[in-house]
Amino acid sequence: MNKEYKKSITLIIIFTVTISMILTGYLTYLSTNFTTNIMLDIVNENSFRQVEACSNAIGKWVGNKEKLLFEWSKMIKSDNKVSKNDIKIISPKLDYASNQFINLYIIDIDGNKYDVYNQHTNVVDKLAFRKILDRQKYCSNEGLVKDSLILEMIIPIVSNGDVIGAIGGDLDIKYINEIIEEFKINYAKSYSYLLDRDGNVLLHPDMSMLKENVTIKSDRISHEIMNKFKSVLETSMGILEYNFDNVHSRGYFIEVPNTNEWRIVTKISTASLYTPIKKKTNRLLILATIGIFLIGIVSIAIGRFIAKPILRLSEDVVNKTRELEETREYDKLKTEFFSNISHELKTPLNLIFSTTQLLELHVKDNNSNLDEEVIYKHAKLVKQNSNRLLRLINNLLDSTKIESGFMKLNLSNVNIVELIENTTLTTIEYAKSQGKEIIFDTDVEEKIMAIDSEKIERVILNLISNGVKFTNQGDVIMVKIKDLNNKIQITVQDTGIGIPKEYKEKIFRRFTQVHALYNRQKEGSGIGLYIVKSLVDIHKGYISLESEVNKGSSFIIELPVYTNTEESIMNEKKIPEHEGDARRDIEFSDIY
Ligand code: ADP
């Protein structure tokens, strides 16, 4: 019971700790995920801020250039018509070092473009010119200086509400590149590029990309990218996830101010974005897992430590309950024992008393029937009952001797086979008179060993007398000896009523009687087997019982074989036969 209690407490501790560990583990997992997301948000936010700052810087640069063009356009507007000659007015403004324009030009209303290097072209079919007629500014390189790293900036010149021409200039795009470099985000494989409103790539670290328009399908621009970029051009800022050149990336995009809705896109590969965060959170997760395990182990240890006194207490309770039960049982046995003893004392005493009364009557009446046979019969009865009283008193004395540890062995080197055979022989006739047969069997003729002959004789007589007592007419009692070299095995076996399994151990305790009702007729005090076991014990031997109800019982004794060196075999004590008979009479005195 206590083991079960211990087991369930241990199970509760392990279960509770495991559940808390799983829950804590799960919570940690959730919180690391949460942390990952927060970290990603922060990275997103920072990336955005960076792109925004970069975009503002570019916007400011473009705005400044536009402002310059506007300033210069005012000088032309006076004639109300832009003409070839006007280029002379703005030519002096081309100061590469201070304003970064590498070319300046004017465009008249018919699309004739005249630059400071005296170049003349007609741009009437170009997108830029159409925008200008629409009063829009143009800031790109499409169609004018395609594939070059030159940015064309053209603004319309308006007079009295009409477009009268345009002023423009070429800018070296490397200046924008410098700005982008300044705001570069520190991630592997990360870069920024510029798109104009129509999806033309204005600036890209990969020069081959300058030919591309992200809204037009090509070898590099897949259908998916194309669609994604279309929505980028429709939104002023956002994040776009896409696969480009087999790298999964995130693009942070934002509109560049002062431009024709350019978009600056900063592309970061998702792996390089996630990896440092994942690394950190994984480290956190590993540390947390180790921590949880350590806490688990410590919790189990603490749990066990706390549970220890409870377990000890429960153990105490179990032990005390067992002790109480044993005491109760012992008490019950004792009460039964005393009533048995009274009966055991009274029966022979009554018989002795009535026999003497009868004899007295015979003498008084001068009864002629009082022949020798009657006197012998009466005397035998008195003797047997006196023996019975003697046996009981001996047993009681011995049991108290054993209890108090005063039972001493009187060892001598004896041929145990002979001793047992002789003891058995004295009982054969007696058993026969009860209708029972006694058989002696041995596989060894002589075994000299140090024993207390009287005590061993008592053991054998007691077991045989029990065999006779608890068998029916026609049953057999076998006394067998087996040589086990360093041990000798003595078995007293019967084909009698048997003993239930539950009595296997109890039977050797004091006052235990199995067949109480039956016993009333058979007589007994329940201390015979207790004495038998005690006598075997002090010989350092071992007694056990094998029995089956209604089939019979076997009492098996094993005694260690050794001889007493101080004593020679010559000193071997022979028991006089008549003494053996007397002891048999005493042991068998309660069998009628
Ligand atoms: P008792 O003086 O009552 O015989 P024991 O200690 O010798 O006391 O025996 C205890 C009980 O064990 C007996 O009362 C009987 O119920 C049972 N017992 C002993 N020997 C045998 C046996 N050979 N067969 C069946 N029952 C036995």
XYZ file of C-alpha atoms and ligand atoms in Angstrom:
619
model
C 0.000 0.000 0.000
C 2.810 2.350 0.951
C 4.600 1.507 -2.286
C 1.490 2.473 -4.215
C 1.278 5.729 -2.285
C 4.936 6.436 -3.008
C 4.404 5.583 -6.651
C 1.369 7.845 -6.996
C 3.148 10.778 -5.282
C 6.153 10.318 -7.599
C 3.780 10.088 -10.556
C 1.948 13.259 -9.469
C 5.272 15.101 -9.137
C 6.529 13.882 -12.505
C 3.157 14.546 -14.162
C 2.858 18.083 -12.736
C 6.457 18.959 -13.556
C 6.170 17.507 -17.069
C 2.931 19.370 -17.763
C 4.427 22.634 -16.449
C 7.554 21.993 -18.510
C 5.498 21.394 -21.650
C 3.388 24.486 -20.979
C 6.426 26.635 -20.192
C 8.145 25.207 -23.261
C 5.147 26.030 -25.414
C 4.876 29.528 -23.926
C 8.600 30.043 -24.510
C 8.155 28.868 -28.072
C 5.250 31.286 -28.530
C 7.151 34.134 -26.922
C 10.232 33.503 -29.078
C 7.978 33.541 -32.109
C 6.443 36.721 -30.807
C 9.925 38.147 -30.221
C 10.924 37.105 -33.748
C 7.939 38.969 -35.120
C 8.698 42.023 -33.006
C 12.302 41.931 -34.155
C 11.149 41.595 -37.742
C 8.787 44.528 -37.263
C 11.670 46.570 -35.900
C 13.838 45.557 -38.856
C 10.995 46.447 -41.214
C 10.484 49.761 -39.510
C 14.206 50.559 -39.585
C 14.524 49.492 -43.201
C 11.596 51.703 -44.053
C 13.071 54.659 -42.197
C 16.338 54.172 -44.043
C 14.620 53.937 -47.431
C 12.492 56.938 -46.593
C 15.532 58.970 -45.591
C 17.268 57.931 -48.787
C 14.211 58.768 -50.856
C 13.949 62.208 -49.213
C 17.617 62.874 -49.916
C 17.189 61.918 -53.568
C 13.996 63.967 -53.743
C 15.776 66.964 -52.326
C 18.596 66.614 -54.836
C 16.130 66.321 -57.727
C 14.108 69.231 -56.320
C 17.201 71.417 -56.224
C 18.021 70.662 -59.842
C 14.464 71.368 -60.857
C 14.559 74.660 -58.986
C 17.660 75.650 -60.940
C 15.974 74.838 -64.233
C 12.981 76.855 -63.137
C 15.176 79.827 -62.238
C 16.838 79.704 -65.659
C 13.528 79.278 -67.482
C 12.445 82.674 -66.169
C 15.206 84.264 -68.256
C 13.735 82.768 -71.420
C 10.080 83.427 -70.807
C 10.386 87.140 -71.613
C 10.083 86.688 -75.402
C 7.044 84.461 -75.048
C 8.541 81.999 -77.433
C 11.342 79.563 -76.978
C 13.779 79.623 -79.860
C 17.202 78.329 -80.827
C 18.812 81.555 -79.650
C 17.677 81.082 -76.118
C 20.328 78.435 -75.626
C 22.835 81.252 -75.515
C 21.061 82.637 -72.450
C 21.437 79.454 -70.464
C 24.776 78.272 -71.821
C 26.775 80.126 -69.183
C 24.825 78.292 -66.481
C 26.486 74.976 -67.355
C 28.913 74.794 -64.546
C 29.435 71.115 -63.995
C 31.263 71.484 -60.707
C 28.626 73.601 -58.979
C 25.290 72.393 -60.384
C 26.173 68.898 -61.607
C 24.401 69.332 -65.000
C 26.474 67.854 -67.751
C 24.366 69.318 -70.545
C 21.614 71.951 -70.811
C 19.087 72.429 -73.603
C 15.964 74.121 -74.653
C 13.091 72.628 -76.632
C 10.824 74.804 -78.742
C 7.149 74.200 -79.192
C 7.815 72.184 -82.345
C 9.988 69.682 -80.512
C 13.356 71.041 -81.667
C 15.943 70.438 -79.020
C 19.080 72.637 -78.951
C 21.834 71.967 -76.425
C 24.825 73.901 -75.251
C 27.065 71.738 -77.435
C 25.173 72.972 -80.527
C 23.484 69.654 -81.049
C 20.046 69.758 -82.607
C 17.480 66.960 -82.561
C 13.741 66.756 -82.835
C 11.928 65.075 -79.963
C 8.385 65.666 -81.062
C 7.627 61.914 -80.921
C 9.170 61.340 -77.559
C 7.285 60.655 -74.371
C 9.104 63.502 -72.687
C 7.779 65.984 -75.195
C 4.253 64.706 -74.846
C 4.470 65.164 -71.095
C 5.726 68.670 -71.520
C 2.844 69.556 -73.796
C 0.702 68.170 -70.981
C 2.438 70.626 -68.656
C 4.071 67.844 -66.807
C 7.681 67.812 -65.855
C 9.791 64.916 -67.107
C 12.467 63.332 -65.106
C 13.757 60.102 -66.606
C 15.899 58.847 -69.398
C 13.397 56.982 -71.482
C 13.647 57.554 -75.146
C 16.192 60.291 -74.920
C 19.474 58.907 -73.840
C 18.380 55.333 -73.380
C 20.742 52.869 -71.647
C 22.983 55.613 -70.402
C 23.569 56.636 -66.855
C 22.233 60.054 -67.632
C 19.122 61.442 -66.130
C 17.075 63.813 -68.245
C 15.242 66.487 -66.390
C 12.892 68.653 -68.428
C 10.341 71.179 -67.214
C 7.829 73.015 -69.377
C 8.109 76.829 -69.791
C 4.706 78.348 -69.407
C 3.808 81.888 -70.385
C 0.363 83.378 -69.943
C -1.030 79.964 -69.279
C 0.450 78.367 -72.444
C 3.376 76.012 -72.820
C 5.863 77.847 -74.975
C 8.670 75.332 -74.834
C 10.844 73.542 -72.325
C 14.168 73.757 -70.570
C 16.082 70.660 -69.627
C 19.383 69.257 -68.638
C 21.260 66.012 -68.329
C 22.428 64.952 -64.911
C 25.016 62.385 -64.111
C 23.137 59.725 -62.223
C 26.252 58.821 -60.203
C 25.232 61.604 -57.797
C 22.060 59.723 -56.951
C 24.173 56.606 -56.572
C 26.311 58.438 -54.038
C 23.197 59.327 -52.039
C 22.017 55.716 -52.162
C 25.443 54.502 -50.984
C 25.213 56.923 -48.086
C 21.961 55.349 -46.906
C 22.942 51.782 -47.708
C 21.432 49.137 -45.480
C 23.937 46.682 -44.083
C 22.612 43.358 -45.229
C 24.275 40.839 -47.480
C 22.980 40.960 -51.063
C 20.999 44.072 -50.282
C 20.822 46.933 -52.778
C 18.552 49.753 -53.907
C 17.278 50.695 -57.334
C 15.154 53.405 -58.860
C 12.078 53.039 -61.041
C 10.280 55.811 -62.815
C 6.506 56.126 -62.931
C 6.291 53.906 -65.982
C 8.389 51.109 -64.601
C 11.642 51.960 -66.376
C 14.694 51.030 -64.353
C 16.512 54.311 -63.837
C 19.267 53.071 -61.649
C 20.347 49.585 -60.686
C 23.649 48.091 -59.482
C 23.267 45.520 -62.240
C 23.860 47.592 -65.374
C 22.025 45.102 -67.545
C 18.860 45.939 -65.659
C 18.918 49.501 -67.024
C 17.406 48.187 -70.226
C 14.454 46.668 -68.381
C 10.996 47.921 -67.658
C 9.540 46.053 -64.699
C 6.047 46.155 -66.143
C 7.145 44.397 -69.318
C 7.842 40.682 -69.322
C 11.379 39.648 -70.217
C 13.937 36.942 -69.450
C 14.577 38.477 -66.037
C 11.107 39.872 -65.360
C 8.699 37.020 -64.775
C 4.990 37.309 -65.031
C 4.706 37.275 -61.269
C 7.307 40.033 -60.774
C 5.634 42.063 -63.465
C 2.291 41.957 -61.688
C 3.825 42.694 -58.322
C 5.650 45.736 -59.676
C 2.525 47.040 -61.307
C 0.995 47.278 -57.857
C 4.201 48.832 -56.505
C 3.861 51.626 -59.046
C 0.290 52.178 -57.947
C 1.138 52.423 -54.241
C 3.266 55.148 -52.713
C 4.948 52.914 -50.161
C 4.954 49.338 -48.954
C 6.725 46.029 -48.775
C 6.863 43.620 -51.632
C 7.888 39.986 -51.416
C 9.245 38.434 -54.578
C 11.637 35.955 -56.083
C 14.280 37.511 -58.250
C 17.203 35.598 -59.738
C 16.150 32.703 -57.437
C 16.592 34.750 -54.303
C 13.562 35.301 -52.139
C 13.605 38.930 -51.209
C 11.753 41.718 -49.534
C 11.587 45.056 -51.275
C 10.889 48.169 -49.230
C 9.609 50.781 -51.641
C 8.625 54.401 -51.322
C 7.843 57.246 -53.693
C 10.633 59.749 -54.215
C 9.432 63.328 -53.668
C 9.894 65.987 -56.345
C 9.992 63.362 -59.061
C 7.441 62.035 -61.468
C 6.400 59.432 -58.909
C 9.689 57.526 -58.968
C 9.980 54.606 -56.630
C 13.093 53.776 -54.756
C 13.163 50.067 -53.869
C 15.584 48.629 -51.323
C 15.819 44.913 -51.751
C 16.987 42.679 -48.895
C 17.163 38.889 -49.222
C 14.716 37.307 -46.796
C 17.400 34.885 -45.610
C 19.826 37.617 -44.630
C 16.967 39.460 -42.958
C 15.736 36.460 -41.003
C 18.956 34.573 -40.305
C 20.400 36.849 -37.598
C 16.983 37.091 -35.948
C 16.432 33.338 -36.192
C 19.924 32.723 -34.838
C 19.224 34.919 -31.847
C 15.787 33.476 -31.137
C 17.073 29.924 -31.630
C 19.806 30.603 -29.115
C 17.138 31.972 -26.801
C 15.031 28.863 -27.391
C 17.945 26.513 -26.657
C 18.836 28.429 -23.496
C 15.180 28.435 -22.437
C 14.892 24.672 -23.103
C 18.004 23.954 -21.040
C 16.647 26.268 -18.363
C 13.265 24.532 -18.384
C 14.925 21.124 -18.093
C 17.077 22.297 -15.220
C 14.038 23.819 -13.522
C 12.197 20.522 -14.156
C 14.935 18.481 -12.538
C 15.194 20.888 -9.612
C 11.375 20.853 -9.248
C 11.322 17.058 -9.172
C 14.095 17.078 -6.571
C 12.268 19.699 -4.486
C 8.979 17.813 -4.950
C 10.574 14.640 -3.718
C 12.182 16.492 -0.841
C 8.812 17.976 0.166
C 7.034 14.656 -0.336
C 9.569 12.769 1.777
C 8.053 13.588 5.191
C 4.581 12.816 3.816
C 5.840 9.480 2.553
C 7.566 8.791 5.849
C 4.353 9.655 7.644
C 2.344 7.366 5.405
C 4.920 4.635 5.935
C 4.548 5.132 9.682
C 0.774 4.944 9.396
C 1.002 1.744 7.364
C 3.483 0.194 9.800
C 1.428 1.239 12.807
C -1.747 -0.134 11.238
C 0.022 -3.399 10.517
C 1.356 -3.523 14.061
C -2.123 -2.798 15.397
C -3.629 -5.532 13.273
C -0.947 -7.940 14.390
C -1.464 -7.023 18.035
C -5.213 -7.498 17.648
C -4.758 -10.842 15.982
C -2.257 -11.882 18.631
C -4.638 -10.754 21.329
C -7.415 -12.786 19.790
C -5.128 -15.786 19.559
C -4.117 -15.324 23.175
C -7.746 -15.259 24.335
C -8.435 -18.392 22.316
C -5.279 -19.870 23.732
C -6.368 -19.293 27.315
C -9.743 -20.855 26.725
C -7.963 -23.774 25.037
C -5.510 -24.071 27.905
C -8.330 -24.124 30.445
C -9.972 -26.833 28.421
C -6.687 -28.669 28.003
C -6.073 -28.499 31.739
C -9.588 -29.353 32.730
C -10.097 -32.379 30.488
C -7.217 -34.528 31.786
C -7.790 -33.296 35.330
C -11.464 -34.269 35.163
C -10.525 -37.653 33.781
C -7.940 -38.218 36.523
C -10.385 -37.006 39.133
C -13.254 -39.231 37.994
C -10.940 -42.239 37.668
C -9.715 -41.834 41.226
C -13.337 -41.379 42.361
C -14.285 -44.575 40.566
C -11.416 -46.463 42.126
C -12.405 -45.067 45.502
C -15.961 -46.340 44.998
C -14.693 -49.746 43.968
C -12.572 -49.955 47.113
C -15.431 -48.723 49.363
C -17.953 -51.161 47.951
C -15.394 -53.922 48.108
C -16.267 -54.576 44.542
C -15.377 -58.016 43.441
C -15.177 -56.809 39.796
C -12.096 -54.855 40.584
C -9.747 -57.171 38.881
C -6.243 -56.393 37.588
C -7.448 -55.485 34.143
C -9.769 -52.770 35.469
C -7.071 -51.397 37.719
C -4.592 -51.393 34.758
C -7.111 -49.633 32.537
C -7.731 -46.954 35.185
C -4.040 -46.549 35.893
C -3.341 -46.178 32.146
C -5.960 -43.470 31.893
C -4.508 -41.608 34.864
C -1.020 -41.936 33.364
C -2.033 -40.721 29.943
C -3.832 -37.724 31.321
C -0.968 -36.931 33.637
C 1.267 -37.049 30.553
C -1.063 -34.714 28.811
C -0.812 -32.265 31.683
C 2.949 -32.706 31.689
C 3.158 -32.077 27.935
C 1.117 -28.945 28.217
C 3.148 -27.625 31.127
C 6.406 -28.539 29.309
C 5.251 -26.758 26.205
C 4.230 -23.687 28.181
C 7.530 -23.627 30.009
C 9.468 -24.103 26.770
C 7.508 -21.417 25.001
C 8.328 -18.925 27.762
C 11.932 -20.109 27.700
C 12.082 -19.528 23.971
C 10.407 -16.154 24.334
C 12.902 -15.005 26.908
C 15.845 -16.547 25.006
C 16.731 -19.071 27.693
C 16.402 -22.126 25.491
C 19.930 -23.531 25.304
C 21.255 -26.275 23.064
C 22.915 -29.305 24.510
C 24.934 -30.324 21.453
C 26.520 -33.705 20.926
C 27.663 -35.540 17.799
C 24.868 -37.946 17.020
C 23.869 -40.177 14.108
C 20.722 -38.262 13.277
C 19.392 -41.019 10.971
C 19.375 -43.495 13.830
C 17.839 -40.967 16.204
C 14.961 -40.194 13.852
C 14.426 -43.814 12.919
C 14.230 -44.852 16.566
C 11.898 -41.976 17.406
C 9.640 -42.894 14.493
C 9.623 -46.558 15.457
C 8.261 -45.750 18.924
C 5.187 -44.206 17.311
C 4.295 -46.957 14.807
C 2.219 -49.068 17.172
C 0.495 -46.055 18.577
C -0.514 -44.836 15.127
C -1.627 -48.305 14.140
C -4.033 -48.319 17.086
C -5.518 -45.157 15.547
C -5.852 -46.892 12.156
C -2.923 -44.972 10.629
C 0.298 -46.203 9.088
C 3.731 -44.754 9.711
C 6.535 -45.341 7.173
C 10.169 -44.467 7.661
C 12.432 -43.977 4.655
C 16.009 -42.778 4.308
C 18.634 -42.509 1.562
C 21.478 -42.422 4.061
C 22.351 -44.834 6.846
C 24.511 -42.627 8.964
C 24.925 -38.931 9.357
C 26.879 -37.835 12.375
C 26.225 -34.251 13.270
C 26.094 -31.967 16.258
C 22.512 -31.693 17.483
C 20.536 -31.593 20.674
C 19.020 -35.079 20.408
C 16.243 -34.469 22.902
C 15.086 -31.405 21.058
C 15.245 -33.025 17.624
C 13.333 -35.978 19.043
C 10.665 -33.603 20.311
C 10.457 -31.956 16.915
C 9.924 -35.285 15.172
C 7.453 -36.554 17.795
C 5.485 -33.350 17.593
C 5.279 -33.467 13.790
C 4.308 -37.157 13.809
C 1.708 -36.582 16.536
C 0.246 -33.743 14.428
C 0.295 -36.098 11.457
C -1.646 -38.661 13.437
C -3.990 -36.021 14.850
C -4.904 -34.420 11.524
C -5.363 -37.473 9.359
C -8.196 -39.867 8.878
C -8.300 -43.611 9.339
C -6.243 -45.396 6.669
C -4.004 -42.371 6.071
C -0.247 -42.666 5.926
C 2.424 -40.652 7.733
C 5.858 -40.770 6.121
C 9.108 -39.753 7.786
C 11.798 -39.311 5.144
C 15.477 -38.437 5.400
C 17.479 -37.102 2.489
C 21.194 -36.415 2.472
C 22.017 -33.049 0.911
C 25.726 -33.331 1.913
C 26.171 -30.154 3.908
C 22.531 -30.325 4.951
C 20.157 -33.012 6.000
C 16.531 -32.864 4.975
C 13.846 -34.403 7.188
C 10.304 -34.522 5.838
C 7.254 -35.477 7.854
C 4.529 -35.997 5.308
C 0.922 -37.073 5.727
C -2.107 -37.765 3.542
C -4.417 -35.947 5.950
C -6.768 -32.993 5.972
C -4.125 -30.451 4.871
C -3.654 -26.784 5.725
C -4.976 -23.841 3.670
C -2.331 -21.746 1.861
C -2.930 -18.626 3.930
C -1.681 -20.468 7.024
C 1.645 -21.398 5.450
C 3.598 -18.850 7.503
C 1.149 -18.237 10.338
C 1.056 -21.867 11.386
C 4.458 -21.543 13.059
C 3.343 -18.631 15.233
C 2.294 -19.149 18.785
C -1.357 -20.049 19.497
C -2.242 -20.527 15.829
C -4.742 -23.250 15.196
C -6.262 -23.869 11.810
C -8.898 -26.419 12.519
C -10.464 -24.774 15.555
C -13.768 -26.631 15.466
C -12.156 -29.851 14.520
C -9.542 -29.203 17.171
C -12.041 -29.160 19.944
C -12.298 -32.850 19.381
C -8.649 -33.273 18.609
C -7.389 -31.137 21.453
C -4.275 -28.958 21.368
C -2.979 -25.580 22.407
C -1.489 -24.211 19.178
C 2.043 -23.926 20.500
C 3.439 -27.236 19.229
C 4.600 -25.929 15.840
C 5.863 -22.722 17.434
C 8.160 -24.804 19.608
C 9.105 -27.020 16.638
C 10.146 -23.999 14.593
C 12.015 -22.452 17.512
C 13.922 -25.692 18.104
C 14.814 -25.936 14.410
C 15.825 -22.270 14.452
C 18.235 -22.657 17.331
C 19.822 -25.497 15.370
C 20.316 -22.904 12.626
C 17.989 -24.947 10.492
C 14.983 -24.101 8.415
C 11.423 -25.444 8.415
C 8.813 -25.005 5.714
C 5.381 -26.318 4.909
C 3.886 -27.626 1.707
C 0.258 -28.538 1.968
C -2.945 -28.942 0.044
C -6.327 -29.098 1.699
C -7.742 -32.626 1.763
C -4.576 -33.998 0.188
C -2.100 -33.734 3.012
C 0.802 -31.786 4.448
C 4.600 -31.976 4.324
C 6.757 -30.353 6.961
C 10.266 -30.069 5.539
C 13.208 -29.441 7.850
C 16.724 -28.712 6.712
C 19.512 -28.839 9.278
C 23.119 -27.829 8.651
C 25.568 -30.704 8.966
C 28.597 -30.095 11.182
C 30.226 -31.886 14.046
C 31.295 -30.647 17.386
C 35.093 -30.958 17.337
C 35.490 -30.872 21.082
C 33.543 -34.020 21.460
C 34.443 -37.401 20.077
C 31.962 -39.716 18.502
C 32.530 -42.048 21.404
C 30.826 -39.591 23.648
C 27.763 -39.895 21.535
C 24.756 -39.957 23.743
C 22.460 -42.891 23.314
C 18.956 -42.365 24.401
C 17.662 -45.243 26.459
C 14.669 -46.766 24.748
C 12.303 -46.529 27.697
C 12.988 -42.764 27.919
C 12.106 -42.433 24.248
C 8.835 -44.261 24.876
C 8.076 -41.994 27.800
C 8.586 -38.939 25.647
C 6.411 -40.435 22.933
C 3.699 -41.068 25.518
C 3.907 -37.454 26.562
C 3.828 -36.093 22.968
C 0.979 -38.413 21.984
C -0.953 -37.923 25.192
C -3.643 -35.768 23.576
C -4.483 -38.382 20.951
C -7.175 -40.848 21.865
P -1.691 -28.052 18.431
O -1.233 -28.226 19.830
O -3.020 -27.363 18.298
O -1.572 -29.285 17.603
P 0.372 -27.073 16.729
O 1.149 -25.831 16.790
O 1.124 -28.368 16.744
O -0.704 -26.995 17.875
O -0.487 -27.030 15.412
C -1.184 -25.853 15.097
C -2.321 -26.138 14.162
O -1.823 -26.498 12.899
C -3.148 -27.310 14.555
O -4.130 -26.921 15.484
C -3.732 -27.739 13.227
O -4.868 -26.965 12.976
C -2.649 -27.425 12.257
N -1.818 -28.579 11.909
C -0.622 -28.944 12.428
N -0.123 -30.052 11.826
C -1.035 -30.398 10.896
C -1.105 -31.456 9.920
N -0.138 -32.388 9.798
N -2.201 -31.528 9.128
C -3.174 -30.601 9.243
N -3.166 -29.574 10.120
C -2.120 -29.485 10.951
